Amino acid sequence: MHLASPSVGGEAFFRLPQKRYFMTTASSSFIDRRTVIDWLGIAPFMIFALMFLIVPTLYLVMGAFFTPDGQFTFKNIADLFTPTILSAYWISIKVSFASSLGGALIGFFLAWAIVLGGLPSWIRSGLLTFSGVASNFAGVPLAFAFIATLGRTGLVTVFLRDWFGFNLYSTGFNLLSFVGLTVTYMFFQIPLMVLILTPALDGLKKEWREASEILGASTWQYWRMVAFPILWPSLLGTSLLLFANAFGAIATAYALTGSSLNIVPILLYAQIRGDVLHNPNLGYALALGMIVITGLSNILYIWLRMRAERWQK
Amino acid sequence: MKMTKFFAWLAIAIGLIYFFVPLLGTFEFSLRMRRGEYSFDAYGSVFSDVQFQQTFGFSILMALFTIAFGMLLVVPTAYWVRLRLPQMRPVVEFVTLMPLVIPAIVIVFGYLRLYNSSSYIPFTGSTFGTNVLLVMSYITLSLPYMYRSVDTAMRTIDVRTLTEAAEILGAKWPTILFRCIFPNVMSGVLSGAFITFAIVMGEFTMAALLNRPAFGPYLQLVGANKAYEPSALAVIAFAMTWLSMGLIQLVSRLSKMAPTRRA
């Protein structure tokens, strides 16, 4: 926000001479026309946002509170708390939570390694470039990659069987399950964490480390009492972002498991395709539940990021 | 200090294994189509598939429309907000970030209910209308990336001075926009374009639910029906993502070099 103030000052400076020279006679109508033109400038954008983002979403949100014949009701929301739907939300939350936690932990260690680990600088730039690619490598192809690796005839599965006589699938592991989906999602979660957390770790000042060492703090004490309190808003905030990211994802899960794993986006997909819940307005409520969960985690993320930025100036 | 270095290398090693084994596995799997030896048969089979060519072409076309119309929407808006409506900045920025909050499947669900063939604006009533809706949905999805890259590029130029200079020289609005502002934020436009391209080429949800023959639904179909082709397609898709990101890096590096060259 601090960026906005100079441009506001510039605006006033820009307008002042015009007022003096042109507006002595018909000042009020000129202001009006100018204001109208100002607002017309972003009208295309606003119309676009209304038509293709806001109104469609509001339509679903409203629909969640009505019966098919247009009566106001809370029944759709109440119907979300039935075993099938509840279990879909529960699996979705579990997968999103596990993959964001795993992504956050491994991502943190990778970011730590390239920022503070004293590694050659080419590793840093290499990892950051790769993260940019891998965080965008999601969807259907990602599912294919993991089927080819950890599927029943995948590289790792075959390698373990032929070289170590170890049958991965006899341990109860299944790629088309909670664990499999979590491991797959981490492929785009970890890079996202690395990309967001690296600047935060860069913001840890050397002086803080030196000061704590001079005062006799151990490495553990430095991390626990100095670095971590500064980093936790970034860490937690990014984890929430990862959570929302995984919660809304469908393509990977759909290509990986078909419809065998009952997560919310897949249930909604089936509902849109063929009204499997036998109540279109319950489908709206399902969508509303998704918006609420991703919305809440994003709001918390934004709030935490504002807290985190205090230390990055 | 030695311990730190050890753990740093350990973290990198774990990351390397996690990220490269699936890529290696995919590549190896894609070569296994011919029994007993490695071959590129799966790639041959993919490239000669008529459906591959059609869906790939369709997605490229959609991506180009998305980029063109998206930029025509985003660049003037970002410019106008910086020049005339700085008080609207938080609102516009918030709107551009909304597609990250609302899942794609929810947005397309809304479209299907709001713009079906019996509504006031029946986008899905015709093939052309559905294609238009698909492009609009892609613009919505890539809005956060396009807006941010354009706005970042606009931060480095002095929009107000450029506009005033152009006005003094007698330029009209189209000239200011297309010959003055666009060329100056080209680096942002290009990096936004490449990331949009990567998003559109792999997108599944929108195209599948709007029933358009795009590359994403085709990938899913192949995955459900064939053994080796999916891996070959995954390798191709990864290469495409890599290419898009590589081009973004190249563009940002070139644009950083540009001012020094001028000086």
XYZ file of C-alpha atoms in Angstrom:
576
model
C 0.000 0.000 0.000
C 2.873 2.365 0.659
C 3.442 2.381 -3.098
C 0.128 4.057 -3.731
C 0.829 7.307 -1.905
C 3.340 8.896 -4.329
C 1.056 8.221 -7.289
C -1.862 9.809 -5.464
C 0.324 12.858 -4.885
C 1.195 12.845 -8.571
C -2.461 12.723 -9.459
C -3.193 15.899 -7.532
C -0.228 17.617 -9.137
C -1.372 16.534 -12.565
C -4.908 17.798 -12.147
C -4.194 21.161 -10.570
C -3.086 23.166 -13.648
C -5.967 21.806 -15.686
C -8.454 23.020 -13.152
C -6.916 26.460 -13.257
C -6.858 26.867 -17.027
C -9.894 25.110 -18.317
C -12.406 24.891 -15.591
C -13.084 28.437 -14.541
C -16.349 28.620 -16.501
C -18.023 25.218 -16.383
C -16.218 23.538 -13.556
C -18.884 21.179 -12.246
C -19.823 19.587 -15.571
C -16.157 19.052 -16.431
C -15.498 17.228 -13.184
C -18.498 15.046 -13.802
C -17.476 14.113 -17.315
C -13.948 13.402 -16.204
C -15.109 11.200 -13.355
C -17.392 9.330 -15.714
C -14.511 8.734 -18.140
C -12.323 7.616 -15.243
C -14.830 4.967 -14.262
C -15.585 3.972 -17.861
C -11.909 3.026 -18.191
C -12.244 0.031 -15.936
C -15.794 -0.792 -16.989
C -14.734 -3.604 -19.401
C -12.763 -5.258 -16.630
C -15.561 -4.900 -14.117
C -18.158 -6.247 -16.556
C -15.902 -9.183 -17.317
C -15.333 -9.892 -13.621
C -19.063 -9.671 -12.917
C -20.081 -11.886 -15.810
C -17.453 -14.597 -15.560
C -16.399 -14.612 -11.941
C -18.677 -12.893 -9.461
C -22.201 -13.518 -10.720
C -21.652 -17.242 -11.514
C -20.224 -17.746 -8.035
C -22.977 -15.750 -6.335
C -25.564 -17.701 -8.314
C -24.307 -20.936 -6.777
C -24.025 -19.410 -3.315
C -27.609 -18.166 -3.502
C -28.823 -21.428 -4.988
C -27.485 -23.270 -1.967
C -30.159 -21.565 0.140
C -33.160 -22.340 -2.057
C -35.211 -25.371 -2.966
C -35.620 -26.250 -6.677
C -39.010 -24.442 -6.633
C -37.525 -21.244 -5.239
C -38.331 -21.509 -1.527
C -35.762 -20.259 0.973
C -34.294 -23.135 2.970
C -31.337 -24.293 5.046
C -32.027 -27.896 4.153
C -29.314 -28.063 1.474
C -26.702 -26.961 3.978
C -28.028 -29.444 6.526
C -27.941 -32.190 3.893
C -24.200 -31.648 3.518
C -23.860 -33.344 6.893
C -24.840 -36.758 5.573
C -22.287 -39.612 5.668
C -21.379 -39.676 1.931
C -20.793 -35.947 1.604
C -19.203 -35.615 5.001
C -16.750 -38.401 4.196
C -15.930 -36.719 0.868
C -15.107 -33.474 2.698
C -13.151 -35.422 5.294
C -10.982 -37.246 2.708
C -10.440 -33.981 0.824
C -9.392 -32.211 4.000
C -7.089 -35.080 4.973
C -5.385 -35.206 1.564
C -5.034 -31.415 1.413
C -3.747 -31.251 4.970
C -1.250 -34.087 4.578
C 0.071 -32.832 1.246
C 0.366 -29.252 2.478
C 2.119 -30.375 5.671
C 4.502 -32.637 3.742
C 5.001 -29.957 1.115
C 5.651 -27.352 3.794
C 8.197 -29.478 5.674
C 10.202 -30.664 2.676
C 9.824 -27.292 0.977
C 11.113 -25.560 4.088
C 14.182 -27.798 4.267
C 14.926 -27.269 0.598
C 14.539 -23.502 0.910
C 16.684 -23.553 4.041
C 19.357 -25.595 2.248
C 19.659 -23.173 -0.678
C 19.517 -20.004 1.439
C 21.469 -20.882 4.578
C 23.110 -24.229 3.796
C 26.245 -22.764 2.227
C 25.696 -24.609 -1.048
C 27.113 -23.471 -4.395
C 24.951 -20.781 -5.960
C 24.123 -22.786 -9.099
C 22.115 -25.163 -6.925
C 20.005 -22.271 -5.727
C 19.206 -20.922 -9.180
C 18.724 -24.437 -10.507
C 16.262 -25.384 -7.794
C 14.321 -22.121 -8.113
C 13.995 -22.526 -11.891
C 12.943 -26.132 -11.486
C 10.407 -25.124 -8.829
C 8.885 -22.634 -11.245
C 8.347 -25.453 -13.709
C 7.269 -28.171 -11.278
C 4.743 -25.950 -9.474
C 3.003 -25.556 -12.838
C 3.288 -29.219 -13.739
C -0.015 -30.416 -12.358
C -3.182 -31.837 -13.776
C -3.513 -34.971 -15.844
C 0.154 -35.424 -16.902
C 1.254 -35.433 -13.266
C -1.020 -38.385 -12.609
C 0.538 -40.203 -15.574
C 4.009 -39.558 -14.214
C 3.176 -41.123 -10.875
C 1.388 -44.092 -12.430
C 4.537 -44.741 -14.458
C 6.625 -44.498 -11.286
C 4.618 -45.961 -8.423
C 1.851 -47.773 -10.274
C 1.722 -51.570 -10.345
C 4.229 -51.768 -13.200
C 5.930 -48.465 -12.446
C 9.681 -47.936 -12.364
C 10.069 -47.882 -8.578
C 7.645 -50.739 -7.985
C 9.439 -52.963 -10.508
C 12.865 -51.889 -9.268
C 12.028 -52.783 -5.660
C 10.559 -56.122 -6.714
C 13.385 -57.207 -9.025
C 16.348 -55.999 -7.002
C 15.202 -56.314 -3.421
C 12.374 -58.842 -3.735
C 10.181 -56.264 -2.030
C 6.579 -56.046 -3.138
C 5.420 -52.485 -2.518
C 1.778 -53.350 -3.050
C 1.859 -56.173 -0.473
C 2.433 -53.533 2.214
C -1.017 -52.160 1.545
C 0.339 -49.252 -0.469
C -1.882 -48.211 -3.317
C -1.290 -45.242 -5.594
C -5.034 -44.850 -6.061
C -5.597 -44.024 -2.425
C -5.151 -41.362 0.218
C -1.382 -41.962 0.522
C -0.877 -42.131 -3.236
C -2.777 -38.924 -3.863
C -0.880 -37.149 -1.078
C 2.514 -38.190 -2.474
C 1.427 -37.072 -5.943
C 0.108 -33.688 -4.802
C 3.397 -32.986 -3.044
C 5.036 -32.804 -6.462
C 3.516 -29.349 -6.990
C 3.187 -28.437 -3.306
C 6.911 -28.618 -2.446
C 8.035 -26.321 -5.300
C 5.361 -23.771 -4.409
C 6.623 -23.737 -0.815
C 10.220 -23.296 -2.004
C 9.228 -20.377 -4.242
C 7.331 -18.524 -1.520
C 9.599 -19.318 1.400
C 12.969 -18.533 -0.183
C 12.402 -14.746 -0.042
C 11.248 -15.083 3.577
C 14.433 -16.921 4.514
C 16.461 -14.356 2.581
C 14.891 -11.783 4.883
C 16.499 -13.290 7.979
C 19.244 -10.818 8.705
C 22.751 -12.037 9.407
C 22.960 -9.544 12.282
C 20.216 -11.343 14.206
C 22.188 -14.569 14.050
C 25.397 -12.815 15.080
C 23.719 -10.936 17.908
C 22.202 -14.099 19.326
C 25.551 -15.895 19.078
C 27.337 -13.079 20.878
C 24.722 -13.315 23.615
C 25.580 -16.992 23.921
C 22.618 -18.611 22.210
C 22.957 -22.063 20.723
C 21.793 -22.788 17.173
C 18.650 -24.398 18.577
C 17.923 -21.377 20.751
C 18.439 -19.038 17.792
C 15.952 -20.969 15.667
C 13.440 -21.407 18.458
C 13.517 -17.868 19.868
C 14.527 -15.652 16.933
C 14.158 -17.200 13.495
C 11.039 -19.267 14.033
C 8.918 -16.494 15.597
C 9.753 -14.368 12.560
C 9.151 -17.149 10.067
C 5.998 -18.739 11.409
C 3.531 -16.414 9.706
C 5.177 -17.169 6.344
C 5.333 -20.886 7.103
C 1.769 -21.207 8.313
C 0.422 -18.810 5.705
C 2.052 -20.673 2.841
C 0.824 -23.993 4.247
C -2.711 -22.596 4.139
C -2.197 -21.544 0.544
C -1.004 -25.066 -0.273
C -4.036 -26.456 1.518
C -6.452 -24.416 -0.589
C -4.437 -25.294 -3.673
C -4.830 -29.027 -3.064
C -8.447 -28.727 -1.970
C -9.642 -27.279 -5.268
C -7.517 -29.509 -7.511
C -9.403 -32.103 -9.501
C -7.606 -33.051 -12.727
C -4.774 -34.997 -11.078
C -7.100 -36.881 -8.758
C -9.561 -37.654 -11.518
C -6.889 -38.959 -13.897
C -5.230 -40.930 -11.091
C -8.182 -42.558 -9.417
C -11.077 -42.117 -11.841
C -13.977 -41.835 -9.468
C -12.789 -44.477 -7.001
C -11.578 -41.945 -4.442
C -14.469 -39.934 -3.122
C -13.052 -36.413 -2.705
C -15.191 -33.266 -2.903
C -14.080 -31.966 -6.329
C -14.681 -35.405 -7.872
C -18.091 -35.652 -6.210
C -18.952 -32.187 -7.525
C -17.716 -33.194 -10.967
C -20.004 -36.223 -10.939
C -22.849 -34.032 -9.686
C -22.398 -31.524 -12.516
C -22.202 -34.329 -15.071
C -25.182 -36.304 -13.932
C -26.846 -35.035 -10.739
C -25.672 -38.011 -8.664
C -27.035 -36.386 -5.507
C -30.529 -36.156 -7.065
C -30.898 -32.555 -5.953
C -29.339 -29.763 -8.028
C -29.447 -27.344 -5.116
C -27.476 -29.742 -2.948
C -24.800 -29.459 -5.641
C -24.773 -25.679 -5.053
C -24.336 -26.304 -1.340
C -21.409 -28.612 -2.129
C -19.810 -25.827 -4.158
C -20.515 -23.336 -1.365
C -18.718 -25.628 1.092
C -15.659 -25.641 -1.172
C -15.680 -21.850 -1.482
C -15.970 -21.466 2.287
C -13.001 -23.754 2.960
C -10.677 -22.341 0.282
C -11.877 -18.813 1.100
C -11.144 -19.135 4.802
C -7.674 -20.545 4.237
C -6.911 -17.751 1.764
C -8.138 -15.013 4.095
C -5.959 -16.432 6.865
C -3.070 -16.637 4.404
C -3.422 -12.960 3.446
C -3.624 -11.923 7.083
C -0.544 -13.961 7.979
C 1.365 -12.620 4.978
C 0.726 -9.060 6.126
C 2.163 -10.028 9.490
C 5.161 -11.681 7.824
C 5.910 -8.657 5.643
C 6.555 -6.522 8.685
C 9.951 -8.214 8.976
C 10.829 -8.123 5.311
C 11.235 -4.372 4.977
C 29.017 -25.523 10.167
C 29.944 -28.945 8.788
C 26.654 -30.332 10.096
C 24.747 -27.541 8.338
C 26.384 -28.376 5.054
C 25.674 -32.073 5.495
C 21.992 -31.479 6.153
C 21.781 -29.012 3.283
C 23.161 -31.602 0.877
C 20.848 -34.195 2.398
C 17.814 -31.976 1.774
C 18.900 -31.411 -1.821
C 19.488 -35.143 -2.291
C 16.011 -36.012 -0.996
C 14.478 -33.330 -3.201
C 16.443 -34.579 -6.191
C 15.245 -38.155 -5.672
C 11.633 -37.129 -5.145
C 11.538 -34.898 -8.205
C 13.663 -36.829 -10.661
C 12.550 -40.397 -10.045
C 8.984 -39.751 -11.306
C 10.309 -37.924 -14.349
C 12.797 -40.717 -15.021
C 10.091 -43.304 -14.399
C 7.758 -41.600 -16.847
C 10.419 -41.355 -19.509
C 11.510 -44.961 -19.026
C 7.904 -46.166 -19.137
C 7.240 -44.234 -22.343
C 10.080 -46.149 -24.039
C 8.794 -49.598 -23.082
C 6.109 -49.992 -25.739
C 8.094 -52.484 -27.844
C 8.657 -55.687 -25.900
C 12.199 -56.351 -24.692
C 13.843 -53.172 -25.951
C 13.546 -49.414 -25.656
C 11.948 -47.543 -28.523
C 10.149 -44.327 -29.298
C 7.105 -46.222 -30.557
C 4.785 -44.635 -27.997
C 5.739 -41.166 -29.251
C 5.178 -42.259 -32.831
C 1.779 -43.584 -31.876
C 0.914 -40.338 -30.083
C 2.005 -38.032 -32.868
C 0.240 -40.022 -35.570
C -3.034 -40.018 -33.624
C -5.479 -37.742 -35.445
C -7.212 -36.887 -32.180
C -3.904 -35.763 -30.689
C -3.329 -33.403 -33.595
C -6.876 -32.049 -33.452
C -7.068 -31.506 -29.691
C -3.554 -30.099 -29.549
C -4.363 -27.677 -32.347
C -7.641 -26.710 -30.700
C -5.933 -25.986 -27.378
C -3.207 -23.926 -29.035
C -5.879 -21.887 -30.803
C -7.782 -21.386 -27.527
C -4.539 -20.412 -25.773
C -3.795 -17.781 -28.434
C -7.290 -16.297 -28.141
C -6.999 -16.338 -24.361
C -3.689 -14.492 -24.481
C -4.883 -11.929 -27.044
C -8.196 -11.081 -25.385
C -6.805 -11.445 -21.876
C -4.075 -8.920 -22.579
C -6.514 -6.533 -24.267
C -8.472 -6.648 -21.029
C -5.634 -6.633 -18.512
C -3.148 -4.103 -19.916
C -5.597 -1.174 -20.359
C -7.108 -1.925 -16.946
C -3.745 -2.016 -15.163
C -2.742 1.163 -17.021
C -5.973 2.971 -16.211
C -5.862 1.995 -12.555
C -2.319 3.312 -12.253
C -3.095 6.526 -14.125
C -6.565 7.548 -13.032
C -7.999 5.308 -10.363
C -5.289 4.496 -7.839
C -7.991 4.293 -5.187
C -9.441 1.288 -7.031
C -6.174 -0.643 -6.971
C -6.966 -2.829 -3.953
C -10.372 -3.707 -5.421
C -9.005 -4.635 -8.843
C -6.142 -6.598 -7.308
C -8.571 -8.451 -5.075
C -10.750 -9.363 -8.046
C -7.745 -10.634 -10.021
C -6.789 -12.891 -7.113
C -10.269 -14.373 -6.731
C -9.728 -17.160 -9.288
C -7.052 -18.514 -6.949
C -9.608 -18.702 -4.149
C -12.635 -20.039 -6.021
C -11.873 -23.493 -7.432
C -12.128 -23.786 -11.228
C -14.773 -26.463 -10.943
C -17.021 -24.111 -8.977
C -16.617 -21.322 -11.547
C -17.506 -23.594 -14.452
C -20.450 -24.989 -12.483
C -21.749 -21.441 -12.221
C -21.293 -20.907 -15.976
C -23.221 -24.060 -16.785
C -26.159 -22.962 -14.657
C -26.092 -19.309 -15.658
C -25.396 -19.541 -19.380
C -27.237 -22.701 -20.421
C -29.276 -22.789 -23.595
C -32.499 -21.713 -21.858
C -31.023 -18.636 -20.150
C -30.881 -14.984 -21.210
C -27.295 -15.310 -22.454
C -27.192 -18.836 -23.918
C -23.438 -19.243 -24.379
C -23.634 -23.019 -24.277
C -26.421 -23.082 -26.853
C -23.995 -23.147 -29.785
C -20.489 -24.435 -30.480
C -19.212 -20.942 -31.137
C -20.786 -19.647 -27.921
C -19.275 -22.490 -25.917
C -15.855 -21.762 -27.398
C -16.254 -18.114 -26.409
C -17.218 -19.184 -22.896
C -14.194 -21.506 -22.776
C -11.856 -18.649 -23.720
C -13.506 -16.449 -21.081
C -13.031 -19.182 -18.483
C -9.360 -19.465 -19.424
C -8.956 -15.697 -19.125
C -10.514 -15.937 -15.669
C -8.140 -18.732 -14.650
C -5.042 -16.899 -15.862
C -6.169 -13.470 -14.616
C -4.017 -13.587 -11.439
C -0.867 -14.388 -13.409
C -1.512 -12.017 -16.303
C -2.459 -9.092 -14.104
C 0.458 -9.519 -11.768
C 3.097 -9.822 -14.480
C 1.721 -6.814 -16.380
C 1.379 -4.725 -13.229
C 4.939 -5.568 -12.171
C 6.234 -4.483 -15.574
C 4.169 -1.273 -15.321
C 5.735 -0.448 -11.981
C 9.121 0.003 -13.654
C 7.901 2.583 -16.187
C 6.535 6.016 -15.438
C 3.039 5.685 -16.863
C 2.073 9.275 -16.136
C 5.070 10.894 -17.800
C 4.778 8.622 -20.829
C 1.112 9.504 -21.208
C 1.707 13.222 -20.821
C 4.565 13.133 -23.317
C 2.397 11.268 -25.820
C -0.494 13.665 -25.277
C 1.708 16.708 -25.800
C 2.889 15.186 -29.087
C -0.751 14.925 -30.097
C -1.301 11.184 -29.684
C -4.814 9.823 -29.311
C -5.786 7.074 -26.849
C -5.247 4.105 -29.201
C -1.787 5.405 -30.083
C -0.897 5.904 -26.434
C -2.039 2.406 -25.528
C -0.684 0.390 -28.417
C 2.446 2.311 -29.425
C 3.466 3.637 -26.048
C 2.216 1.514 -23.157
C 2.115 -1.981 -24.712
C 5.712 -1.943 -26.028
C 6.953 -0.703 -22.669
C 5.336 -3.507 -20.698
C 6.160 -6.153 -23.318
C 8.256 -8.188 -20.872
C 5.276 -8.482 -18.533
C 2.900 -9.221 -21.401
C 5.188 -11.973 -22.686
C 5.787 -13.680 -19.358
C 2.062 -13.505 -18.631
C 1.437 -14.962 -22.071
C 3.766 -17.919 -21.574
C 2.338 -18.863 -18.206
C -1.171 -18.553 -19.662
C -0.117 -20.829 -22.473
C 1.141 -23.438 -20.008
C -2.101 -23.228 -17.994
C -4.434 -23.465 -20.984
C -2.599 -26.375 -22.641
C -2.940 -28.601 -19.600
C -6.330 -27.416 -18.339
C -8.855 -30.201 -17.844
C -11.852 -29.138 -15.748
C -13.247 -26.295 -17.849
C -12.900 -28.038 -21.202
C -14.237 -31.361 -19.901
C -17.334 -29.834 -18.330
C -18.003 -27.539 -21.285
C -17.579 -30.578 -23.553
C -14.953 -29.076 -25.814
C -12.339 -31.263 -27.558
C -9.301 -29.745 -25.834
C -5.950 -31.299 -25.015
C -6.662 -31.824 -21.279
C -9.738 -34.054 -21.699
C -7.907 -35.911 -24.487
C -5.050 -36.649 -22.070
C -7.523 -38.012 -19.557
C -9.166 -40.182 -22.213
C -5.823 -41.637 -23.328
C -4.876 -42.244 -19.698
C -8.010 -44.277 -19.146
C -7.607 -46.391 -22.286
C -3.941 -46.874 -23.173
C -0.791 -48.091 -21.457
C 2.333 -46.411 -22.812
C 0.994 -43.364 -24.614
C 0.100 -41.528 -21.376
C 3.743 -41.535 -20.303
C 4.838 -40.215 -23.658
C 2.186 -37.481 -23.352
C 3.343 -36.649 -19.826
C 6.904 -36.234 -21.107
C 5.632 -33.980 -23.899
C 3.548 -31.937 -21.430
C 6.486 -31.568 -19.068
C 8.702 -30.425 -21.923
C 6.070 -27.834 -22.854
C 5.860 -26.493 -19.303
C 9.655 -26.337 -19.156
C 9.701 -24.457 -22.467
C 7.118 -21.901 -21.277
C 8.971 -21.287 -18.014
C 12.312 -21.139 -19.817
C 10.930 -18.462 -22.133
C 9.674 -16.469 -19.121
C 13.163 -16.565 -17.593
C 14.661 -15.521 -20.904
C 12.238 -12.600 -21.281
C 12.816 -11.339 -17.733
C 16.569 -11.601 -18.191
C 16.428 -9.701 -21.471
C 14.224 -6.985 -20.010
C 16.653 -6.544 -17.112
C 19.466 -6.111 -19.600
C 17.597 -3.619 -21.749
C 18.066 -0.428 -19.645
C 21.822 -0.900 -19.398
C 22.044 -1.367 -23.128
C 20.203 1.888 -23.686
C 22.426 3.815 -21.314
